[in-house]
Coordinates of C-alpha atoms and ligand atoms in Angstrom, one line a residue:
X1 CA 13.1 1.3 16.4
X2 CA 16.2 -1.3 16.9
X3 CA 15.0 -4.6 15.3
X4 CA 17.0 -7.6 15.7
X5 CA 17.1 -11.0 16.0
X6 CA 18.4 -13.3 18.2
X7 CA 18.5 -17.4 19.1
X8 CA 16.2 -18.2 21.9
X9 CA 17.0 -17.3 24.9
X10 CA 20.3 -15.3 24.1
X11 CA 19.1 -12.2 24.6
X12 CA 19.6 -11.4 28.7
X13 CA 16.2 -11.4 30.3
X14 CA 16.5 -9.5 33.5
X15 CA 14.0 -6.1 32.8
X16 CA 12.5 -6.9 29.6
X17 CA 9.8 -8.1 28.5
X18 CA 8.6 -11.1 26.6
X19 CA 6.1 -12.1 24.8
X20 CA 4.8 -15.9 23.8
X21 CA 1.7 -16.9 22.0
X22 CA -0.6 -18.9 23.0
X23 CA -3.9 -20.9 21.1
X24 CA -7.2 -21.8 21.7
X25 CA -8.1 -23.2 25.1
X26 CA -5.0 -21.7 26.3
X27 CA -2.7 -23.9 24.7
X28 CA 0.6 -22.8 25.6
X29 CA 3.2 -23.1 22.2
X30 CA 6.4 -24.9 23.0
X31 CA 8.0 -21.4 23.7
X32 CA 5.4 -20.4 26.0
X33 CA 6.3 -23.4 27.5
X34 CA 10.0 -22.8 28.3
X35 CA 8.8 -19.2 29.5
X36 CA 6.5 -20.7 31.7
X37 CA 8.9 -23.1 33.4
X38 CA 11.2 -20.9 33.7
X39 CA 9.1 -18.2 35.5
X40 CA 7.7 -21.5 37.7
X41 CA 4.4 -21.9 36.3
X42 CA 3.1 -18.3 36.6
X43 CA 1.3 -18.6 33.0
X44 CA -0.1 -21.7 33.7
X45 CA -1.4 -20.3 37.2
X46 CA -2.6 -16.8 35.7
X47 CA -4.3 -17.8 32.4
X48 CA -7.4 -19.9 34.6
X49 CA -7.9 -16.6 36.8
X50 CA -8.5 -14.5 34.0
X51 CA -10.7 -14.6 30.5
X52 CA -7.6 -14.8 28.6
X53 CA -8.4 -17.8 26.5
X54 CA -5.9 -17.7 23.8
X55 CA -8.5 -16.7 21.3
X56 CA -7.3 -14.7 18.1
X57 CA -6.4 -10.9 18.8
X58 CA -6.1 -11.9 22.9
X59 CA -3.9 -10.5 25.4
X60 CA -2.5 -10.7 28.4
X61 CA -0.1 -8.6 30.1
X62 CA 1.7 -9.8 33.2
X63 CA 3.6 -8.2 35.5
X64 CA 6.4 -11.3 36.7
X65 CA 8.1 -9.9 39.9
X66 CA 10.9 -11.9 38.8
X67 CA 14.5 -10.1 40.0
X68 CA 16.3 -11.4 37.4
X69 CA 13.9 -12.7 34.4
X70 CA 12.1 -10.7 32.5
X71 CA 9.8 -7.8 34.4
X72 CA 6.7 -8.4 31.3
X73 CA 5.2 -11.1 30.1
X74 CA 2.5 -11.0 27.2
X75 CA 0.4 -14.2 25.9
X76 CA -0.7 -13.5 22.9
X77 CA -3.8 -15.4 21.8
X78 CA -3.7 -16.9 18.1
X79 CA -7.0 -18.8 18.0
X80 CA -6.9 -22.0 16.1
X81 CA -4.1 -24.6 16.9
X82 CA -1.4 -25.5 14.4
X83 CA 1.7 -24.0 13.1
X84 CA 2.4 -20.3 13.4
X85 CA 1.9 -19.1 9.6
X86 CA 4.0 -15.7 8.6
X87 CA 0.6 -13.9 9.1
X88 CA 0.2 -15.2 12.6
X89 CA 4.1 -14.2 12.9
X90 CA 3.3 -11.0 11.6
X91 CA 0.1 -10.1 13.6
X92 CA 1.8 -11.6 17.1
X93 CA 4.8 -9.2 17.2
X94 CA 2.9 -6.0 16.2
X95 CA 0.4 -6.9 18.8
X96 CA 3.7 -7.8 21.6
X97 CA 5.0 -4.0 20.3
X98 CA 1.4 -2.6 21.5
X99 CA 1.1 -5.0 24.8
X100 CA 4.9 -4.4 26.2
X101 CA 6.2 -1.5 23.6
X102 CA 5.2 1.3 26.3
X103 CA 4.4 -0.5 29.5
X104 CA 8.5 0.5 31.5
X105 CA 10.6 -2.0 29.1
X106 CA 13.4 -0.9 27.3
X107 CA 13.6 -4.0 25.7
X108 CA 10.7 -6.8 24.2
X109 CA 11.7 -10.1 22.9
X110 CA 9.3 -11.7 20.9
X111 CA 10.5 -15.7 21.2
X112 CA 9.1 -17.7 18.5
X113 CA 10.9 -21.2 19.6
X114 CA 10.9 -23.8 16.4
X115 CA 9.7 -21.2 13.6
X116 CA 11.2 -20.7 10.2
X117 CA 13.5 -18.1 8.8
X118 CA 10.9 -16.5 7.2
X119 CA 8.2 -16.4 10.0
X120 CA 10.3 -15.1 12.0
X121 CA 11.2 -12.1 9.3
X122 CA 7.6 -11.5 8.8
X123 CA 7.3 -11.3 12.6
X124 CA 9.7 -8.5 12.4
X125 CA 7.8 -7.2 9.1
X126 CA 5.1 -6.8 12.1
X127 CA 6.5 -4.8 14.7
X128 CA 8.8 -2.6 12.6
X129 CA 4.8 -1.4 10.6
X130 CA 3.9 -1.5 14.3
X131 CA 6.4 0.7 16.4
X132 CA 6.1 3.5 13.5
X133 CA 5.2 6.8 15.7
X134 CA 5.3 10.4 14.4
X135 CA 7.1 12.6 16.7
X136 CA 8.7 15.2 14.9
X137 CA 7.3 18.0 16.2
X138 CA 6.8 17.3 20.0
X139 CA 8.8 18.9 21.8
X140 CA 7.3 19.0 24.9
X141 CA 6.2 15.4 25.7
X142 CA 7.1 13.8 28.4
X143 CA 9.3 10.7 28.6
X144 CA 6.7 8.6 30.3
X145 CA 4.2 9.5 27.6
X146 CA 6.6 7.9 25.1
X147 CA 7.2 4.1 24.1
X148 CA 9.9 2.6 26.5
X149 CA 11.2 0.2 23.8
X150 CA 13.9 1.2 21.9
X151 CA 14.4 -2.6 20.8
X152 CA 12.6 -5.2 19.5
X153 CA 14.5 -8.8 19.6
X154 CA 12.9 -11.4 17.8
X155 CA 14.0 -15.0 18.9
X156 CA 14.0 -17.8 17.0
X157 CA 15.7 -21.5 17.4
X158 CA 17.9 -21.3 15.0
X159 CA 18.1 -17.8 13.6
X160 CA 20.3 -18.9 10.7
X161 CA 18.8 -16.7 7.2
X162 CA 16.8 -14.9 8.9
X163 CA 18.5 -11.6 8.0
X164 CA 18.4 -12.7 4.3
X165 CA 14.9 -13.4 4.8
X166 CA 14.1 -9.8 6.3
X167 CA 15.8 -7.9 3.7
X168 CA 13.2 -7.6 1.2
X169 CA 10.2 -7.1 4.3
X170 CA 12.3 -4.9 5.8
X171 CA 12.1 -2.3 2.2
X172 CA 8.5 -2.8 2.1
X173 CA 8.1 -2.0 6.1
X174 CA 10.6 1.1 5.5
X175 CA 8.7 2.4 2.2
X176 CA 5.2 1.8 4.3
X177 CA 6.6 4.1 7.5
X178 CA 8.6 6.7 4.5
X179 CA 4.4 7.4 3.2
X180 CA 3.2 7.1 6.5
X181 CA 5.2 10.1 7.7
X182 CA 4.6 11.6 4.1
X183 CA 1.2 11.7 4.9
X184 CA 1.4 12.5 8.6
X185 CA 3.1 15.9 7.7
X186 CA 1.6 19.2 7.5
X187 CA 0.4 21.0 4.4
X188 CA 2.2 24.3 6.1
X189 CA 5.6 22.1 5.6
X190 CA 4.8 19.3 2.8
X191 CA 3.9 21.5 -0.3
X192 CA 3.8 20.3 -3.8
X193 CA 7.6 21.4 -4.0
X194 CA 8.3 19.7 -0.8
X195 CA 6.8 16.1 -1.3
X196 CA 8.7 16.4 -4.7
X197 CA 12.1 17.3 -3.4
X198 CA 11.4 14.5 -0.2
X199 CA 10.4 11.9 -3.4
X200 CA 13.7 13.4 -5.7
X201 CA 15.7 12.2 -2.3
X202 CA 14.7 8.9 -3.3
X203 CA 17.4 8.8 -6.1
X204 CA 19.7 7.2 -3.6
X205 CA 17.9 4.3 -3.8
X206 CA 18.4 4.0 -7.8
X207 CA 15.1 5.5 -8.6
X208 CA 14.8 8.4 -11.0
X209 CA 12.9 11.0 -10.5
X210 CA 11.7 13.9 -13.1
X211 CA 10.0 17.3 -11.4
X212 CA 7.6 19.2 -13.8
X213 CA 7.0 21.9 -12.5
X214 CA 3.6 24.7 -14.0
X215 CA 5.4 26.3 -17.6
X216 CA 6.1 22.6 -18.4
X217 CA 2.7 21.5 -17.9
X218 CA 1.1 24.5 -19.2
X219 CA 3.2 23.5 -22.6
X220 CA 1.9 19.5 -22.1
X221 CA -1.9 21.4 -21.8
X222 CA -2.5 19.9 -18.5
X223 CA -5.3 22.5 -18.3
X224 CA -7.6 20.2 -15.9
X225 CA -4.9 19.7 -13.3
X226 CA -3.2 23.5 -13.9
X227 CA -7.0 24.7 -12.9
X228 CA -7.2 22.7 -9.2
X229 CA -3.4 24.4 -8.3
X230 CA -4.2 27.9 -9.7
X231 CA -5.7 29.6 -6.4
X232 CA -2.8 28.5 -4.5
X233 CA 0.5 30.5 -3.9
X234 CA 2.9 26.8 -3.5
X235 CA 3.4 25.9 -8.0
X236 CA 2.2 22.6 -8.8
X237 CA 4.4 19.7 -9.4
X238 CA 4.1 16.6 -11.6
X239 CA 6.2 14.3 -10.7
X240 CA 7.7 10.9 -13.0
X241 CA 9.3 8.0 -10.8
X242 CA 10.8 5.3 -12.5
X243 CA 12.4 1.9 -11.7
X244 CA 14.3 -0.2 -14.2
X245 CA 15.0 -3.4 -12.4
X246 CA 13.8 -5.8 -15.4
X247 CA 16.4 -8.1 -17.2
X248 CA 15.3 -5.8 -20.2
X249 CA 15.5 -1.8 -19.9
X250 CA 13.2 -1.6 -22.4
X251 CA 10.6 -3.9 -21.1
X252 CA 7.0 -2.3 -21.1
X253 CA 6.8 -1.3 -17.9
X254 CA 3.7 -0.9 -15.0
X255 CA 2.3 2.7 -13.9
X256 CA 1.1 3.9 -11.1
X257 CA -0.5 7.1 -10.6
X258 CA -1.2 9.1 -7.1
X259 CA -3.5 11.7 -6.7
X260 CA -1.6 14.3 -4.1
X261 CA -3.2 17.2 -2.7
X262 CA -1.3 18.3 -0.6
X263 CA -4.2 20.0 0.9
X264 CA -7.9 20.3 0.3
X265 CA -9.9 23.0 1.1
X266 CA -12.3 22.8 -1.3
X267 CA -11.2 25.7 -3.0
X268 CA -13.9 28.4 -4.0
X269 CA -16.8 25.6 -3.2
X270 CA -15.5 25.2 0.4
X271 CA -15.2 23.1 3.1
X272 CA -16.6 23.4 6.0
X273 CA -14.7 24.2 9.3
X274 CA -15.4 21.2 10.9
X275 CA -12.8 18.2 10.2
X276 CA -11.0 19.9 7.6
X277 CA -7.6 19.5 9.2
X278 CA -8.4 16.2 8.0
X279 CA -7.4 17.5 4.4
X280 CA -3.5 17.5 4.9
X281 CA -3.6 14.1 4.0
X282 CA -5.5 14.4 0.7
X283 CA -2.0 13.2 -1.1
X284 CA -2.3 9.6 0.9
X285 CA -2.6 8.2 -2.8
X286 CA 0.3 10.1 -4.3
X287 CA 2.6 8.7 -0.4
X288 CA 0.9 5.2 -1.4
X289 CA 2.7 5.4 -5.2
X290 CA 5.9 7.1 -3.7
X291 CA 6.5 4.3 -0.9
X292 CA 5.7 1.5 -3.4
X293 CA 8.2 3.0 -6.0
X294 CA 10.3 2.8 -2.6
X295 CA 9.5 -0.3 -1.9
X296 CA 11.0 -1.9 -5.3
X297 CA 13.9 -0.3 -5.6
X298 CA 14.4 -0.9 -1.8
X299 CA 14.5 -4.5 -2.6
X300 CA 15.3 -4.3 -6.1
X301 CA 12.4 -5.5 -7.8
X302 CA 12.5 -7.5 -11.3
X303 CA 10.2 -5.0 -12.9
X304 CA 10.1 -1.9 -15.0
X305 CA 7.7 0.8 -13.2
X306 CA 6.6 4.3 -13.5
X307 CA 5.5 6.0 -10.6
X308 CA 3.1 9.4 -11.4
X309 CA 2.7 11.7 -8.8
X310 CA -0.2 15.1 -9.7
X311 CA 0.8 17.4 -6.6
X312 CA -1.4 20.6 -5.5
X313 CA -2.9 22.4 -3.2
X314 CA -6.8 23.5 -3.2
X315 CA -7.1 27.0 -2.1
X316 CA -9.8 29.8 -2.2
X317 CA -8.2 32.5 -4.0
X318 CA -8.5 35.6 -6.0
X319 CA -7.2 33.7 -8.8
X320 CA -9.1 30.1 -8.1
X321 CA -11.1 28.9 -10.3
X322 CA -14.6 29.2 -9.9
X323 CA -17.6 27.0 -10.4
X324 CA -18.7 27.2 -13.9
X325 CA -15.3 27.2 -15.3
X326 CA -14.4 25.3 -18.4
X327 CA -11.0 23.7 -18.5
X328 CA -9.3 21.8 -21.3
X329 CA -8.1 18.4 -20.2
X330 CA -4.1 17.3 -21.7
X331 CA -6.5 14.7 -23.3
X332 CA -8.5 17.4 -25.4
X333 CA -11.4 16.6 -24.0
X334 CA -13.1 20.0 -22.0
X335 CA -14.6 19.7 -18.1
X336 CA -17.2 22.1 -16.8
X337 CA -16.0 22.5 -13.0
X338 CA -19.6 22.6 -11.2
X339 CA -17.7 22.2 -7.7
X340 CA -14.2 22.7 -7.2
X341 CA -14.2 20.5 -4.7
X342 CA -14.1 17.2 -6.9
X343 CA -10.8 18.5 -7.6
X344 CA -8.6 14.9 -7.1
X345 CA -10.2 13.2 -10.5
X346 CA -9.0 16.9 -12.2
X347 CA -6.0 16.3 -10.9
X348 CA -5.6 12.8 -12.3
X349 CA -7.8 13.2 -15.3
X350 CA -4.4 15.2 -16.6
X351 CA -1.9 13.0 -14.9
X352 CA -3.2 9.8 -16.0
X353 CA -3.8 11.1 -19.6
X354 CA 0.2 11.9 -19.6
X355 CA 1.2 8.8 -18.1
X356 CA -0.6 6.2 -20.7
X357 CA 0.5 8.7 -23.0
X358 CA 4.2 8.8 -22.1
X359 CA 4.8 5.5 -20.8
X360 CA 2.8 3.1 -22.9
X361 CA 2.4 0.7 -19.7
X362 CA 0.9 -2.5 -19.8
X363 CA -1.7 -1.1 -16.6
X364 CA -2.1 1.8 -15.1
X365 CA -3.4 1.6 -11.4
X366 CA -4.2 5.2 -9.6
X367 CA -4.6 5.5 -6.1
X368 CA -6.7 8.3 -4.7
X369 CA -8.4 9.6 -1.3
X370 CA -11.4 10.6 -3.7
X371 CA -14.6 10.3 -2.6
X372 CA -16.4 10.8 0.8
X373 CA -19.0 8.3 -0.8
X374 CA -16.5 5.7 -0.4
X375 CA -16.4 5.7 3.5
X376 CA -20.3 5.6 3.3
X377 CA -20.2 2.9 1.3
X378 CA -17.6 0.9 2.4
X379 CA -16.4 2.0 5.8
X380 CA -13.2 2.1 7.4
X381 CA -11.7 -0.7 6.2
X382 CA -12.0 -1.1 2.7
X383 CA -10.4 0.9 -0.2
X384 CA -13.1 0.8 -3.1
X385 CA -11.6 -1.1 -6.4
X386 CA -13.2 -0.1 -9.8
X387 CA -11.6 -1.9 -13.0
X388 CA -11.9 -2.1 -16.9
X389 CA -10.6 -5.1 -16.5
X390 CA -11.2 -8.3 -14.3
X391 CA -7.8 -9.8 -14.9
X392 CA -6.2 -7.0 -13.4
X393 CA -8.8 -6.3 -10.4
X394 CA -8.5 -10.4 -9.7
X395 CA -4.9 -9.6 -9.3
X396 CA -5.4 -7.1 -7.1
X397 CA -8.1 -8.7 -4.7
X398 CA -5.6 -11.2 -4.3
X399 CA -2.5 -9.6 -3.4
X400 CA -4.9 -7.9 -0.9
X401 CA -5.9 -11.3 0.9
X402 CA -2.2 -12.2 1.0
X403 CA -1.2 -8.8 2.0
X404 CA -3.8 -8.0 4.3
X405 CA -5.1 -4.6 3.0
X406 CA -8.5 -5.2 2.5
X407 CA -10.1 -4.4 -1.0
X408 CA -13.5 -4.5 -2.1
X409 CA -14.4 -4.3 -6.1
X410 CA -17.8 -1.8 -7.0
X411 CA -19.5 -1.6 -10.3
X412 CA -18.7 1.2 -13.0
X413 CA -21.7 0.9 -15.4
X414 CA -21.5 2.9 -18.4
X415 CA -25.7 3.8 -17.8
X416 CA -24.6 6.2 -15.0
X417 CA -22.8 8.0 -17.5
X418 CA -25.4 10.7 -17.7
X419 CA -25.0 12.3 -14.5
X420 CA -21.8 13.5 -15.5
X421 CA -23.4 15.0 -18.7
X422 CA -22.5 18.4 -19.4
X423 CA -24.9 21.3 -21.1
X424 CA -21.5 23.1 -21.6
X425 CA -18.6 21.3 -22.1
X426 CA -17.8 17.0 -22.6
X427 CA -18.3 16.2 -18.8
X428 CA -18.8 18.0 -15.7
X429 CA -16.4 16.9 -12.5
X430 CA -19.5 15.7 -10.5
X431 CA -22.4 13.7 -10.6
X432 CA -24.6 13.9 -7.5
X433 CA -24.5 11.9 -4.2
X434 CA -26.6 8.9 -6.1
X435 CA -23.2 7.0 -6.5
X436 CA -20.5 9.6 -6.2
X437 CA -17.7 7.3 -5.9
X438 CA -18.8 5.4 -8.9
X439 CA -18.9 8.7 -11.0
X440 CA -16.2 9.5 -10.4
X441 CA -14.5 6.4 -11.4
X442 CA -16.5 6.9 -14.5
X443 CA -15.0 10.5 -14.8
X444 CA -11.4 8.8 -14.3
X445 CA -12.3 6.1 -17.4
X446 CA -12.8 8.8 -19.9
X447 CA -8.9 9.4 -19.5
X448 CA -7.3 6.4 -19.9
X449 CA -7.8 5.3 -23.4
X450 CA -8.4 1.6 -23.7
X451 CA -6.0 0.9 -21.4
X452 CA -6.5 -2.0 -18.2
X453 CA -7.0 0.4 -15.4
X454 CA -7.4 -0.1 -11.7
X455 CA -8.7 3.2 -9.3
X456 CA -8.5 2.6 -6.1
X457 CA -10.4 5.3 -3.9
X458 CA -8.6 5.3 -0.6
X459 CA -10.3 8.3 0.8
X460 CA -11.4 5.0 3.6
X461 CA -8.5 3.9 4.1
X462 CA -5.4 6.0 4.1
X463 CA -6.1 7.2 8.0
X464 CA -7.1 5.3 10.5
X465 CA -8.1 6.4 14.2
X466 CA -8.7 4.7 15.8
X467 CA -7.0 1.4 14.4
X468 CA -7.9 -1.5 15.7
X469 CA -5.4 -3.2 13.2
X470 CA -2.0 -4.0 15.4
X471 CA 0.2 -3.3 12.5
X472 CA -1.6 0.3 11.9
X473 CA -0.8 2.6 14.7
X474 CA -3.5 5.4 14.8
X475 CA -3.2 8.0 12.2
X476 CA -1.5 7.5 8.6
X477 CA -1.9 3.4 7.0
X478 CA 0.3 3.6 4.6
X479 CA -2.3 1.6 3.1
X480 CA -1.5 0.7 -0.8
X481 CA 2.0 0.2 -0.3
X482 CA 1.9 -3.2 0.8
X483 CA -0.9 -4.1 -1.3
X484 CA 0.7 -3.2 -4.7
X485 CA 3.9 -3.8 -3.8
X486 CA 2.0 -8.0 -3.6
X487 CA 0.9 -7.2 -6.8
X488 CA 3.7 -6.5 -8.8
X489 CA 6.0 -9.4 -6.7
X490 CA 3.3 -12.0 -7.1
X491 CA 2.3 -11.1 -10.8
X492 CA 4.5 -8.7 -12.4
X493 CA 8.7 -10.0 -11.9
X494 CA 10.7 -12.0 -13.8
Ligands
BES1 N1 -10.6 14.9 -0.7 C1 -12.0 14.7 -0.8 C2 -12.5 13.3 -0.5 C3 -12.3 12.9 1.0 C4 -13.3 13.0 1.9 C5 -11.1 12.3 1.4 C6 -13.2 12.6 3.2 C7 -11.0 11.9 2.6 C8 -12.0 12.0 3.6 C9 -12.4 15.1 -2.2 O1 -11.6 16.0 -2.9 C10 -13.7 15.7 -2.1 O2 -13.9 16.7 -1.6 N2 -14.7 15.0 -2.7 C11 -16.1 15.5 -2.6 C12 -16.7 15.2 -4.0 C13 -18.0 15.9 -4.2 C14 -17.8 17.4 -4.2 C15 -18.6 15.4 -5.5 C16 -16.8 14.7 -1.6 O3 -16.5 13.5 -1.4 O4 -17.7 15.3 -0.9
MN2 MN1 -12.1 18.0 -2.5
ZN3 ZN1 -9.6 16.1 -2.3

């Protein structure tokens, strides 16, 4: 998608279409107004025959007639009167992308009249999260099945900055749509090997990238993570990301560690048939780390960061490992694998060990689609946030009010400790539906020293379908990129 920016009213009307907002009681916003006029009054005349009432989240599409204006027009409804915030900005054009994006115009022009530089990037921000589509392998669609747009134009009064202002949305929106398609691919095409290579392609961007592949981590004694890749014929990969953009090279940095499966059959406990296609996007934490370490050195972030990724694949095998097993953990500490299933904390068990280990960060946050239990808990919309420390999850619930991915904070209390008591070895990997996404944040504790740790369990958020969010198309979120990457520019720079 073309997104660019124009002063109001220079972008030739005749054929596209454009979209205005409008607020409560169907106040019309000064550009709405202009639109209006110039189309005679048809707004004014429409909105009263319909329930359009400029209520948040509203829409309506009209068809103009118009020869030479545009041949679309879209009120978008923002609810409460008063200036149009970044957020409303934001929301407004990725809801103009889904009203006018496939409805016969090549071209939508989103006219903000009297906003600011930055509103109108952030309106931008909007439609480039919202026009993302993965199309790779459709060959066969037909054109009239696809978006029309090829263009979004975002008008503003006076459009001076705004490109300046953009620059740094712009990496965030590009690193959210680079995970999004991470996640969207296939496990038959995105192995371990391949999400590394695709993340070592990164380098461009000044990040640098280390690939460990299995005789390296068998030497490291990554036993627990080694254990969850052994049925599978594609090696697992660990891979190390790291940005230096902090005045001092040597500044502690912050970590970030993904869990990334590529795909998740349950191994020798297995899954069954039903929904298991779902699985190929079991690495949405490991995308979420990958586009945030995007994301900073996209817009050259004033922070040190490491970025772990623990890549593998879950198969049933005559070489899985079976329930029962006992694997040693890089930590020392030994895991009795009652289901091979709970494989993502085995996976980061050894990767956050290596990373606290290695890196000496001041946090460590891991992102992981870990639990089931979390969507029973929590829904759709919420990731689950578990902490050891409240400084650190306060941060975090924050930068998700101001980014918009929504975050909710759950217990860890050391009392359900026992249900991941082993009879053979110093844990087992599950313990029971009572809680399961709390035990498993329990299990994750045990490897990250004394350390302040975030888990976020994404397993509720990393996929949506339907969204009902306009900046989410249905299918891969992206979800965490955004989020963290608030964190680290509201708390962690400078
Ligand atoms: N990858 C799944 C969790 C998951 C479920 C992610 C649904 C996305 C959607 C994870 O590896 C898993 O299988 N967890 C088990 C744990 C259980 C065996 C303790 C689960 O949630 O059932
Ligand atoms: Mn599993
Ligand atoms: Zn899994």
């Amino acid at each position: 998608m073309k997104i660019e920016f124009a002063a109001t009213g220079a972008t030739p009307r005749a054929g596209t279409g454009v979209a205005v907002l409008a607020q409560d009681k169907g106040a019309l916003t000064p550009a709405a107004q202009a639109v209006d006029a110039a189309l005679s009054g048809l707004l004014s005349r429409a909105m009263p025959t319909t329930r359009f009432t400029g209520a948040k989240g509203q829409t309506l599409d009209l068809v103009t007639g118009a020869a030479d204006g545009p041949a679309r027009v879209a009120l978008l409804g923002t609810g409460a009167e008063g200036a149009i915030t970044a957020a409303v900005a934001e929301t407004a054009a990725a809801s103009a992308w889904k009203a006018l994006g496939g409805s016969g115009v090549a071209t939508v022009v989103v006219q903000l009249g009297a906003v600011s530089a930055d509103v109108a990037a952030q309106a931008a921000y909007g439609a480039t999260l919202a026009s993302y589509r993965f199309d790779r392998y459709r060959t066969t669609e037909k054109p009239e099945a696809r978006p029309s747009a090829t263009r979004i134009v975002i008008e503003l009064d006076d459009p001076t900055g705004v490109e300046a202002a953009f620059a740094p949305l712009k990496a965030v929106a590009d690193a959210t749509c680079f995970a999004r398609d991470l996640v969207s691919e296939p496990a038959n095409i995105l192995y371990p090997a391949e999400f590394a290579a695709r993340v070592k392609a990164l380098e461009s961007l000044g990040l640098t990238v280390e690939v460990l592949g299995e005789a390296e981590m068998t030497k490291l004694g990554m036993g627990s993570l080694l254990g969850v890749g052994q049925g599978s014929r594609r090696e697992s990969q660990l891979v190390v990301i790291q940005w230096k953009g902090a005045s001092d090279p040597n500044a502690q940095p912050v970590a970030f560690v993904g869990k990334g499966v590529t795909f998740d059959t349950g191994g020798i406990s297995l899954k069954p048939a039903d929904g298991m296609e779902d699985m190929k996007w079991d690495m949405g934490g490991a995308a979420a780390v990958s586009g945030l370490m995007h994301a900073l050195a996209g817009r050259k972030a004033k922070v040190n960061a490491v970025g772990i990724l623990g890549l593998v694949e879950n198969m049933p095998d005559g070489n899985a490992q079976r329930p029962g097993d006992i694997v040693t953990s890089m930590s020392g500490q030994t895991i009795e694998v009652i289901n091979t299933d709970a494989e993502g904390r085995l996976v980061l068990a050894d990767a956050l060990w290596y990373c606290q280990d290695r890196f000496k960060p001041k946090f460590m946050i891991d992102l992981a689609t870990l639990t089931g239990a979390i969507i029973i808990a929590l829904g759709n919309d919420y990731a689950g946030l578990f902490s050891n420390n409240d400084e650190l999850a306060n941060n975090l619930l924050a930068a998700s009010e101001t980014s918009g991915e929504p975050l909710w904070r759950l217990p860890i209390p050391p009392a359900y400790e026992k249900q991941i008591e082993s009879m053979a070895a110093d844990m087992k990997n599950v313990g029971g539906r009572p809680g399961g996404s709390i035990t498993a944040a329990l299990f994750l504790q045990r490897f990250v020293n004394k350390l302040p740790w975030a888990h976020l369990d994404i397993a509720s958020t990393a996929w949506k379908k339907p969204s009902a969010v306009p900046t989410i198309p249905d299918g891969a979120t992206g979800y965490g990129v955004r989020l963290l990457n608030q964190l680290v520019a509201d708390k962690y720079e400078g």
